[in-house]
PDB file of C-alpha atoms in Angstrom:
ATOM      1  CA  GLY A  47     132.510  63.414 117.785  1.00 70.00           C
ATOM      2  CA  CYS A  48     133.777  64.119 121.077  1.00 70.00           C
ATOM      3  CA  ASN A  49     137.376  64.911 121.098  1.00 75.00           C
ATOM      4  CA  GLN A  50     138.116  61.877 123.402  1.00 78.00           C
ATOM      5  CA  HIS A  51     140.765  58.860 122.857  1.00 81.00           C
ATOM      6  CA  ILE A  52     139.389  56.599 121.305  1.00 76.00           C
ATOM      7  CA  LEU A  53     139.938  52.909 123.343  1.00 76.00           C
ATOM      8  CA  ASP A  54     138.026  50.702 121.334  1.00 72.00           C
ATOM      9  CA  LYS A  55     138.877  47.439 119.275  1.00 72.00           C
ATOM     10  CA  PHE A  56     137.506  49.339 115.941  1.00 75.00           C
ATOM     11  CA  ILE A  57     137.311  52.977 114.441  1.00 73.00           C
ATOM     12  CA  LEU A  58     135.531  54.712 111.780  1.00 77.00           C
ATOM     13  CA  LYS A  59     136.977  56.707 109.486  1.00 75.00           C
ATOM     14  CA  VAL A  60     135.831  59.551 107.671  1.00 75.00           C
ATOM     15  CA  LEU A  61     137.203  62.789 106.520  1.00 70.00           C
ATOM     16  CA  ASP A  62     140.173  62.373 107.493  1.00 69.00           C
ATOM     17  CA  ARG A  63     139.358  62.038 110.937  1.00 77.00           C
ATOM     18  CA  HIS A  64     138.806  58.879 113.457  1.00 75.00           C
ATOM     19  CA  TRP A  65     135.898  58.724 115.163  1.00 69.00           C
ATOM     20  CA  HIS A  66     133.924  56.181 117.750  1.00 68.00           C
ATOM     21  CA  SER A  67     131.541  54.211 116.255  1.00 70.00           C
ATOM     22  CA  SER A  68     128.861  55.211 118.471  1.00 69.00           C
ATOM     23  CA  CYS A  69     129.821  59.275 117.681  1.00 72.00           C
ATOM     24  CA  LEU A  70     129.654  58.946 113.815  1.00 72.00           C
ATOM     25  CA  LYS A  71     125.955  60.508 114.150  1.00 80.00           C
ATOM     26  CA  CYS A  72     123.817  62.114 111.843  1.00 81.00           C
ATOM     27  CA  ALA A  73     124.216  65.925 112.120  1.00 73.00           C
ATOM     28  CA  ASP A  74     120.099  66.524 111.655  1.00 70.00           C
ATOM     29  CA  CYS A  75     118.028  63.165 113.321  1.00 82.00           C
ATOM     30  CA  GLN A  76     121.267  61.478 115.614  1.00 74.00           C
ATOM     31  CA  MET A  77     121.021  58.556 114.074  1.00 76.00           C
ATOM     32  CA  GLN A  78     123.978  56.280 114.247  1.00 73.00           C
ATOM     33  CA  LEU A  79     126.334  56.119 111.208  1.00 70.00           C
ATOM     34  CA  ALA A  80     127.570  52.033 110.459  1.00 69.00           C
ATOM     35  CA  ASP A  81     127.300  51.832 106.921  1.00 72.00           C
ATOM     36  CA  ARG A  82     126.970  54.783 104.336  1.00 73.00           C
ATOM     37  CA  CYS A  83     127.245  58.830 105.348  1.00 75.00           C
ATOM     38  CA  PHE A  84     127.563  61.688 103.211  1.00 76.00           C
ATOM     39  CA  SER A  85     129.285  65.360 104.155  1.00 72.00           C
ATOM     40  CA  ARG A  86     129.208  68.676 103.539  1.00 74.00           C
ATOM     41  CA  ALA A  87     130.786  71.347 105.181  1.00 72.00           C
ATOM     42  CA  GLY A  88     132.759  69.522 107.692  1.00 70.00           C
ATOM     43  CA  SER A  89     129.280  67.630 108.920  1.00 76.00           C
ATOM     44  CA  VAL A  90     128.340  64.387 108.539  1.00 79.00           C
ATOM     45  CA  TYR A  91     124.328  63.090 107.354  1.00 80.00           C
ATOM     46  CA  CYS A  92     122.845  60.111 106.465  1.00 79.00           C
ATOM     47  CA  LYS A  93     121.357  59.340 103.383  1.00 77.00           C
ATOM     48  CA  GLU A  94     117.934  60.515 103.851  1.00 74.00           C
ATOM     49  CA  ASP A  95     118.804  64.319 105.859  1.00 76.00           C
ATOM     50  CA  PHE A  96     121.933  65.176 103.318  1.00 79.00           C
ATOM     51  CA  PHE A  97     119.009  64.869 100.151  1.00 74.00           C
ATOM     52  CA  LYS A  98     116.556  67.486 102.362  1.00 75.00           C
ATOM     53  CA  ARG A  99     118.927  69.417 103.085  1.00 75.00           C
ATOM     54  CA  PHE A 100     121.232  69.998  99.855  1.00 76.00           C
ATOM     55  CA  GLY A 101     119.275  68.155  97.240  1.00 72.00           C
ATOM     56  CA  THR A 102     116.658  69.523  94.874  1.00 79.00           C
ATOM     57  CA  LYS A 103     114.017  71.489  96.340  1.00 82.00           C
ATOM     58  CA  CYS A 104     110.379  71.492  96.533  1.00 87.00           C
ATOM     59  CA  THR A 105     109.086  74.311  94.378  1.00 86.00           C
ATOM     60  CA  ALA A 106     105.740  74.315  97.539  1.00 86.00           C
ATOM     61  CA  CYS A 107     107.752  74.084 100.223  1.00 86.00           C
ATOM     62  CA  GLN A 108     111.358  73.929  99.196  1.00 82.00           C
ATOM     63  CA  GLN A 109     112.097  71.241 101.046  1.00 82.00           C
ATOM     64  CA  GLY A 110     115.022  68.932  99.764  1.00 80.00           C
ATOM     65  CA  ILE A 111     113.458  65.938  97.982  1.00 81.00           C
ATOM     66  CA  PRO A 112     115.631  62.444  98.521  1.00 77.00           C
ATOM     67  CA  PRO A 113     116.218  60.793  95.959  1.00 75.00           C
ATOM     68  CA  THR A 114     114.068  57.537  96.791  1.00 78.00           C
ATOM     69  CA  GLN A 115     110.976  59.571  96.459  1.00 82.00           C
ATOM     70  CA  VAL A 116     108.613  59.706  93.842  1.00 87.00           C
ATOM     71  CA  VAL A 117     108.223  63.751  92.763  1.00 88.00           C
ATOM     72  CA  ARG A 118     105.514  65.082  90.038  1.00 90.00           C
ATOM     73  CA  LYS A 119     107.360  67.873  87.419  1.00 88.00           C
ATOM     74  CA  ALA A 120     105.489  70.802  85.750  1.00 88.00           C
ATOM     75  CA  GLN A 121     107.625  72.133  83.289  1.00 85.00           C
ATOM     76  CA  ASP A 122     110.886  72.753  85.215  1.00 83.00           C
ATOM     77  CA  PHE A 123     109.598  72.896  88.599  1.00 89.00           C
ATOM     78  CA  VAL A 124     109.502  69.698  91.031  1.00 89.00           C
ATOM     79  CA  TYR A 125     107.718  68.664  94.099  1.00 91.00           C
ATOM     80  CA  HIS A 126     106.599  66.248  96.516  1.00 87.00           C
ATOM     81  CA  LEU A 127     103.379  64.759  95.860  1.00 89.00           C
ATOM     82  CA  HIS A 128     101.481  66.266  98.933  1.00 88.00           C
ATOM     83  CA  CYS A 129     102.768  69.533  97.506  1.00 90.00           C
ATOM     84  CA  PHE A 130     101.568  69.259  94.485  1.00 92.00           C
ATOM     85  CA  ALA A 131      98.172  70.905  95.339  1.00 91.00           C
ATOM     86  CA  CYS A 132      95.796  74.098  94.379  1.00 90.00           C
ATOM     87  CA  ILE A 133      97.378  76.727  96.476  1.00 87.00           C
ATOM     88  CA  ILE A 134      93.267  78.285  97.026  1.00 86.00           C
ATOM     89  CA  CYS A 135      91.475  75.048  97.627  1.00 88.00           C
ATOM     90  CA  SER A 136      94.281  72.646  98.759  1.00 87.00           C
ATOM     91  CA  ARG A 137      93.125  69.748  96.883  1.00 88.00           C
ATOM     92  CA  GLN A 138      96.039  67.799  95.846  1.00 90.00           C
ATOM     93  CA  LEU A 139      96.062  67.512  91.937  1.00 89.00           C
ATOM     94  CA  ALA A 140      96.310  64.032  89.944  1.00 87.00           C
ATOM     95  CA  THR A 141      97.439  62.731  87.194  1.00 85.00           C
ATOM     96  CA  GLY A 142      95.218  64.061  83.890  1.00 84.00           C
ATOM     97  CA  ASP A 143      94.027  67.069  86.404  1.00 86.00           C
ATOM     98  CA  GLU A 144      93.794  70.382  84.355  1.00 88.00           C
ATOM     99  CA  PHE A 145      95.403  73.054  86.292  1.00 89.00           C
ATOM    100  CA  TYR A 146      97.405  76.579  85.455  1.00 88.00           C
ATOM    101  CA  LEU A 147     101.342  77.245  86.441  1.00 87.00           C
ATOM    102  CA  MET A 148     102.034  80.661  88.183  1.00 84.00           C
ATOM    103  CA  GLU A 149     105.227  82.223  87.686  1.00 81.00           C
ATOM    104  CA  ASP A 150     106.474  81.277  90.575  1.00 82.00           C
ATOM    105  CA  GLY A 151     105.727  77.197  90.652  1.00 86.00           C
ATOM    106  CA  ARG A 152     102.663  77.800  92.354  1.00 87.00           C
ATOM    107  CA  LEU A 153      99.188  75.857  91.321  1.00 89.00           C
ATOM    108  CA  VAL A 154      95.712  76.414  90.390  1.00 89.00           C
ATOM    109  CA  CYS A 155      93.007  74.123  89.469  1.00 89.00           C
ATOM    110  CA  LYS A 156      90.913  75.082  86.809  1.00 87.00           C
ATOM    111  CA  GLU A 157      88.092  75.408  88.396  1.00 87.00           C
ATOM    112  CA  ASP A 158      89.632  78.101  91.046  1.00 85.00           C
ATOM    113  CA  TYR A 159      91.577  80.108  88.520  1.00 85.00           C
ATOM    114  CA  GLU A 160      88.518  80.555  86.448  1.00 84.00           C
ATOM    115  CA  THR A 161      86.344  81.527  89.428  1.00 84.00           C
ATOM    116  CA  ALA A 162      89.027  84.119  89.990  1.00 81.00           C
ATOM    117  CA  LYS A 163      89.420  85.217  86.768  1.00 80.00           C
ATOM    118  CA  GLN A 164      85.555  85.732  86.680  1.00 80.00           C
ATOM    119  CA  ASN A 165      85.676  88.067  89.655  1.00 75.00           C
ATOM    120  CA  ASP A 166      88.754  89.993  88.525  1.00 70.00           C
ATOM    121  CA  ASP A 167      86.958  91.016  85.555  1.00 65.00           C
ATOM    122  CA  SER A 168      83.481  91.716  87.197  1.00 63.00           C
ATOM    123  CA  GLU A 169      85.802  94.102  89.588  1.00 62.00           C
ATOM    124  CA  ALA A 170      87.467  95.199  86.788  1.00 59.00           C
ATOM    125  CA  GLY A 171      84.495  96.449  84.966  1.00 58.00           C
ATOM    126  CA  ALA A 172      82.956  97.985  87.965  1.00 56.00           C
ATOM    127  CA  LYS A 173      83.346 101.604  87.827  1.00 55.00           C
ATOM    128  CA  ARG A 174      86.010 102.935  90.132  1.00 58.00           C
ATOM    129  CA  PRO A 175      85.638 106.087  92.458  1.00 61.00           C
ATOM    130  CA  ARG A 176      87.173 108.985  91.267  1.00 66.00           C
ATOM    131  CA  THR A 177      90.143 110.785  93.158  1.00 71.00           C
ATOM    132  CA  THR A 178      90.244 114.442  94.311  1.00 78.00           C
ATOM    133  CA  ILE A 179      93.221 116.249  94.026  1.00 82.00           C
ATOM    134  CA  THR A 180      93.882 119.618  95.685  1.00 85.00           C
ATOM    135  CA  ALA A 181      94.855 122.346  94.083  1.00 86.00           C
ATOM    136  CA  LYS A 182      98.203 122.177  96.186  1.00 86.00           C
ATOM    137  CA  GLN A 183      98.979 118.719  95.181  1.00 88.00           C
ATOM    138  CA  LEU A 184      98.059 119.778  91.704  1.00 88.00           C
ATOM    139  CA  GLU A 185     100.189 122.571  91.127  1.00 89.00           C
ATOM    140  CA  THR A 186     102.578 120.265  93.073  1.00 89.00           C
ATOM    141  CA  LEU A 187     102.130 117.773  89.529  1.00 90.00           C
ATOM    142  CA  LYS A 188     102.418 120.467  87.284  1.00 89.00           C
ATOM    143  CA  ASN A 189     105.847 122.271  88.165  1.00 90.00           C
ATOM    144  CA  ALA A 190     106.728 118.489  87.814  1.00 90.00           C
ATOM    145  CA  TYR A 191     105.520 117.735  84.383  1.00 90.00           C
ATOM    146  CA  LYS A 192     107.425 120.878  83.643  1.00 89.00           C
ATOM    147  CA  ASN A 193     110.780 119.609  84.667  1.00 89.00           C
ATOM    148  CA  SER A 194     109.772 116.252  82.412  1.00 88.00           C
ATOM    149  CA  PRO A 195     106.711 115.157  80.817  1.00 87.00           C
ATOM    150  CA  LYS A 196     107.932 111.573  81.219  1.00 85.00           C
ATOM    151  CA  PRO A 197     108.993 111.273  84.665  1.00 87.00           C
ATOM    152  CA  ALA A 198     111.174 108.338  85.726  1.00 86.00           C
ATOM    153  CA  ARG A 199     110.090 105.552  89.087  1.00 83.00           C
ATOM    154  CA  HIS A 200     111.771 107.117  91.797  1.00 86.00           C
ATOM    155  CA  VAL A 201     110.085 110.335  90.647  1.00 87.00           C
ATOM    156  CA  ARG A 202     106.612 109.648  90.598  1.00 87.00           C
ATOM    157  CA  GLU A 203     107.948 107.801  93.944  1.00 87.00           C
ATOM    158  CA  GLN A 204     108.883 111.024  95.321  1.00 89.00           C
ATOM    159  CA  LEU A 205     105.951 112.953  93.855  1.00 90.00           C
ATOM    160  CA  SER A 206     104.064 110.322  95.878  1.00 87.00           C
ATOM    161  CA  SER A 207     105.595 110.467  98.613  1.00 87.00           C
ATOM    162  CA  GLU A 208     105.322 114.749  98.354  1.00 88.00           C
ATOM    163  CA  THR A 209     101.213 114.970  97.620  1.00 87.00           C
ATOM    164  CA  GLY A 210      99.898 111.753  99.339  1.00 87.00           C
ATOM    165  CA  LEU A 211      98.137 110.763  96.667  1.00 87.00           C
ATOM    166  CA  ASP A 212      98.510 107.373  95.332  1.00 85.00           C
ATOM    167  CA  MET A 213     101.257 105.971  93.170  1.00 84.00           C
ATOM    168  CA  ARG A 214      98.760 104.956  90.663  1.00 84.00           C
ATOM    169  CA  VAL A 215      97.098 107.765  90.638  1.00 87.00           C
ATOM    170  CA  VAL A 216     100.350 110.115  89.921  1.00 88.00           C
ATOM    171  CA  GLN A 217     101.020 107.937  86.571  1.00 87.00           C
ATOM    172  CA  VAL A 218      97.489 108.435  85.598  1.00 87.00           C
ATOM    173  CA  TRP A 219      97.689 112.298  85.943  1.00 88.00           C
ATOM    174  CA  PHE A 220     100.675 112.363  83.732  1.00 89.00           C
ATOM    175  CA  GLN A 221      99.267 109.829  81.765  1.00 87.00           C
ATOM    176  CA  ASN A 222      96.167 111.889  81.271  1.00 88.00           C
ATOM    177  CA  ARG A 223      97.963 115.159  81.093  1.00 87.00           C
ATOM    178  CA  ARG A 224     100.520 113.961  78.283  1.00 87.00           C
ATOM    179  CA  ALA A 225      97.418 112.479  76.395  1.00 87.00           C
ATOM    180  CA  LYS A 226      96.004 115.945  76.611  1.00 85.00           C
ATOM    181  CA  GLU A 227      98.855 117.771  75.584  1.00 84.00           C
ATOM    182  CA  LYS A 228      98.995 115.922  72.242  1.00 83.00           C
ATOM    183  CA  ARG A 229      95.273 116.247  71.675  1.00 83.00           C
ATOM    184  CA  LEU A 230      96.343 119.928  72.016  1.00 83.00           C
ATOM    185  CA  LYS A 231      98.756 119.789  69.453  1.00 80.00           C
ATOM    186  CA  LYS A 232      96.615 117.846  66.715  1.00 78.00           C
ATOM    187  CA  ASP A 233      93.334 120.364  67.558  1.00 75.00           C
ATOM    188  CA  ALA A 234      96.016 123.332  66.796  1.00 74.00           C
ATOM    189  CA  GLY A 235      97.732 121.879  63.918  1.00 70.00           C
ATOM    190  CA  ARG A 236      94.012 120.990  62.302  1.00 72.00           C
ATOM    191  CA  LEU A 237      93.158 124.847  62.926  1.00 73.00           C
ATOM    192  CA  ARG A 238      96.105 125.948  61.124  1.00 71.00           C
ATOM    193  CA  TRP A 239      96.160 123.983  58.149  1.00 67.00           C
ATOM    194  CA  GLY A 240      92.133 125.228  58.065  1.00 67.00           C
ATOM    195  CA  GLN A 241      92.776 129.038  58.222  1.00 70.00           C
ATOM    196  CA  PHE A 242      96.029 129.035  55.468  1.00 65.00           C
ATOM    197  CA  TYR A 243      93.033 126.163  53.456  1.00 66.00           C
ATOM    198  CA  LYS A 244      90.612 130.011  53.605  1.00 68.00           C
ATOM    199  CA  SER A 245      93.032 132.038  52.839  1.00 70.00           C
ATOM    200  CA  VAL A 246      94.667 129.920  49.762  1.00 62.00           C
ATOM    201  CA  LYS A 247      91.187 130.052  48.911  1.00 62.00           C
ATOM    202  CA  ARG A 248      90.322 133.482  49.478  1.00 64.00           C
ATOM    203  CA  SER A 249      93.340 134.326  47.131  1.00 61.00           C
ATOM    204  CA  ARG A 250      92.153 131.966  44.138  1.00 61.00           C
ATOM    205  CA  GLY A 251      88.542 133.264  44.598  1.00 56.00           C
ATOM    206  CA  GLY A 252      90.124 137.203  44.489  1.00 51.00           C
ATOM    207  CA  GLY A 253      92.721 136.632  41.211  1.00 49.00           C
ATOM    208  CA  LYS A 254      89.658 135.011  39.341  1.00 46.00           C
ATOM    209  CA  LEU A 255      87.416 138.482  39.710  1.00 42.00           C
ATOM    210  CA  GLU A 256      90.621 140.032  38.692  1.00 44.00           C
ATOM    211  CA  LYS A 257      90.547 137.831  35.775  1.00 43.00           C
ATOM    212  CA  GLU A 258      87.081 138.605  34.776  1.00 42.00           C
ATOM    213  CA  SER A 259      87.157 142.124  35.095  1.00 39.00           C
ATOM    214  CA  SER A 260      90.019 142.926  32.765  1.00 39.00           C
ATOM    215  CA  ALA A 261      88.103 140.476  30.325  1.00 39.00           C
ATOM    216  CA  GLU A 262      85.206 143.012  30.748  1.00 38.00           C
ATOM    217  CA  ASP A 263      87.745 146.303  30.378  1.00 39.00           C
ATOM    218  CA  CYS A 264      89.086 144.490  27.267  1.00 37.00           C
ATOM    219  CA  GLY A 265      85.603 143.662  26.081  1.00 37.00           C
ATOM    220  CA  VAL A 266      84.617 148.027  26.111  1.00 35.00           C
ATOM    221  CA  SER A 267      87.840 148.845  24.974  1.00 24.00           C
TER     222      SER A 267
END
């Protein structure tokens, strides 16, 4: 610990190294270690600090949890008691409380979750303002569409940077353009089939007239 000679009657031996009894201290809290210590990467720690640093991490605060502490669990996530709380109202959740567990391990009490959901639904129902696209921006988008009707993300990001339009606007423009072309192709197909059916109908009608005319001629002869 201090690199000085040991002249004491007793010495301590840890990690194949010798220590003054007064120099063997926890690397974090500096508490003198006499009974038991834990080591990692050449440093020694008391039990409490070792598990705080290297033990199971609390999902909320990312601090280690000593094995003597009581914890709460939600699926595979572990929390300190005081960290097991709603991220919106900060209310500590107790046994029997209903809550929602987010993908990243954050917790939301039932009341705040339902309130937030209602607000989101209201905002989604509100009419979004229309985005105006200039002729120059439109030309850039059309040229990109000719190269690829369904561009990759990095292409959309580049277009967003070139045109100054939001990424979502670019993505929606391509979606609408593809839908429009699909609709036009379908309408064109219907028109072709309609003309075909009309021509077939006319041909059949002409054949019938010829047949009737032949029958009359035969009758006269």
